[in-house]
């Protein structure tokens, strides 16, 4: 009879062995944005156990709301997070009818942002968590009207500090910083770098460094890590 996953986890816990095979392969957009804005990134990421200690000691749990606004769509995601390594993509809604549209007259633009505000507030109200952090991403989040819409829709629904941080992220007269707009891309690149350099699924063998560098004899064959 084979052991179940739960039983194997108990065995590994008893032996104080870290199961690196459980590390998720997928990286969801909200996790990438979280990393791209500098949150939940341990300094000693090449040292597995030190990194985990940093995660637990220094990074509080946040109830994160990611609002991504572009020409293609409005995407809203919420998720409880401590680091980018949290499992799953959270609860999300994507509305391709609420992307930014060039050339609308004032009345049409007002109607668009009214619908955007309604979508934001209804989504946040449908969630059980109290949002403590807002991440803004996407090529059109710098629109002044977007900031006003966000504030009107969410000010009474999220933590005060979360809204205050949004206000700070908008530079006076400029809009959201470009590093915020493209935080998802930055975060994905940072995570990819860490996965290449850190000992994920290559911890116990003495020749791990050679394997990662592609210098192991017989490279190209099936190698049991």
CSV table of N, CA and C in Angstrom, one decimal, residues 61-65 78-81 123-134 154 156-163:
chain,number,residue,atom,x,y,z
A,61,UNK,N,1.5,38.8,7.2
A,61,UNK,CA,0.4,38.4,6.3
A,61,UNK,C,-0.3,39.7,5.9
A,62,UNK,N,-0.6,39.8,4.6
A,62,UNK,CA,-1.3,40.9,4.0
A,62,UNK,C,-2.5,40.4,3.2
A,63,UNK,N,-3.6,41.1,3.3
A,63,UNK,CA,-4.7,40.8,2.4
A,63,UNK,C,-4.6,41.8,1.3
A,64,UNK,N,-4.2,41.3,0.1
A,64,UNK,CA,-3.8,42.1,-1.0
A,64,UNK,C,-4.8,42.2,-2.1
A,65,UNK,N,-5.0,43.4,-2.6
A,65,UNK,CA,-5.9,43.6,-3.7
A,65,UNK,C,-5.1,44.1,-4.9
A,78,UNK,N,-7.8,39.4,-5.5
A,78,UNK,CA,-7.5,39.5,-4.0
A,78,UNK,C,-6.9,38.2,-3.5
A,79,UNK,N,-6.0,38.3,-2.6
A,79,UNK,CA,-5.4,37.1,-2.1
A,79,UNK,C,-4.7,37.4,-0.7
A,80,UNK,N,-4.7,36.5,0.2
A,80,UNK,CA,-3.9,36.6,1.4
A,80,UNK,C,-2.5,36.2,1.1
A,81,UNK,N,-1.5,37.1,1.5
A,81,UNK,CA,-0.1,36.8,1.1
A,81,UNK,C,0.9,37.2,2.2
A,123,UNK,N,-16.9,43.8,-6.2
A,123,UNK,CA,-15.9,42.7,-6.1
A,123,UNK,C,-15.4,42.7,-4.7
A,124,UNK,N,-14.9,43.8,-4.2
A,124,UNK,CA,-14.3,43.9,-2.8
A,124,UNK,C,-15.4,43.6,-1.8
A,125,UNK,N,-16.6,44.0,-2.0
A,125,UNK,CA,-17.7,43.7,-1.0
A,125,UNK,C,-18.0,42.2,-1.0
A,126,UNK,N,-17.8,41.6,-2.1
A,126,UNK,CA,-18.1,40.1,-2.2
A,126,UNK,C,-17.0,39.3,-1.5
A,127,UNK,N,-15.9,39.8,-1.1
A,127,UNK,CA,-14.8,39.1,-0.5
A,127,UNK,C,-14.9,39.2,1.1
A,128,UNK,N,-14.5,38.2,1.7
A,128,UNK,CA,-14.6,38.1,3.2
A,128,UNK,C,-13.4,38.8,3.8
A,129,UNK,N,-12.3,39.1,3.1
A,129,UNK,CA,-11.1,39.6,3.7
A,129,UNK,C,-11.2,41.2,3.7
A,130,UNK,N,-10.5,41.8,4.6
A,130,UNK,CA,-10.4,43.2,4.7
A,130,UNK,C,-9.1,43.6,4.1
A,131,UNK,N,-9.1,44.3,2.9
A,131,UNK,CA,-7.9,44.6,2.2
A,131,UNK,C,-7.0,45.5,3.0
A,132,UNK,N,-5.7,45.0,3.1
A,132,UNK,CA,-4.7,45.8,3.8
A,132,UNK,C,-3.6,46.4,2.9
A,133,UNK,N,-3.6,45.9,1.6
A,133,UNK,CA,-2.6,46.4,0.7
A,133,UNK,C,-3.3,46.4,-0.7
A,134,UNK,N,-3.0,47.5,-1.5
A,134,UNK,CA,-3.5,47.6,-2.8
A,134,UNK,C,-2.3,47.7,-3.8
A,154,UNK,N,-13.4,52.5,-3.2
A,154,UNK,CA,-12.9,51.6,-2.1
A,154,UNK,C,-12.5,52.2,-0.8
A,156,UNK,N,-14.1,53.4,1.7
A,156,UNK,CA,-14.8,52.9,2.9
A,156,UNK,C,-14.7,51.4,3.0
A,157,UNK,N,-14.1,50.7,2.1
A,157,UNK,CA,-14.1,49.2,2.1
A,157,UNK,C,-12.7,48.6,2.4
A,158,UNK,N,-11.7,49.4,2.4
A,158,UNK,CA,-10.3,48.9,2.7
A,158,UNK,C,-9.7,49.6,3.9
A,159,UNK,N,-8.6,49.0,4.3
A,159,UNK,CA,-7.9,49.6,5.5
A,159,UNK,C,-7.4,51.0,5.1
A,160,UNK,N,-7.4,51.9,6.1
A,160,UNK,CA,-7.0,53.3,5.8
A,160,UNK,C,-5.6,53.4,5.3
A,161,UNK,N,-4.7,52.6,5.9
A,161,UNK,CA,-3.3,52.6,5.4
A,161,UNK,C,-3.1,52.1,4.0
A,162,UNK,N,-4.0,51.2,3.5
A,162,UNK,CA,-3.9,50.8,2.2
A,162,UNK,C,-4.2,51.9,1.2
A,163,UNK,N,-5.2,52.7,1.5
A,163,UNK,CA,-5.6,53.8,0.6
A,163,UNK,C,-4.5,54.9,0.7
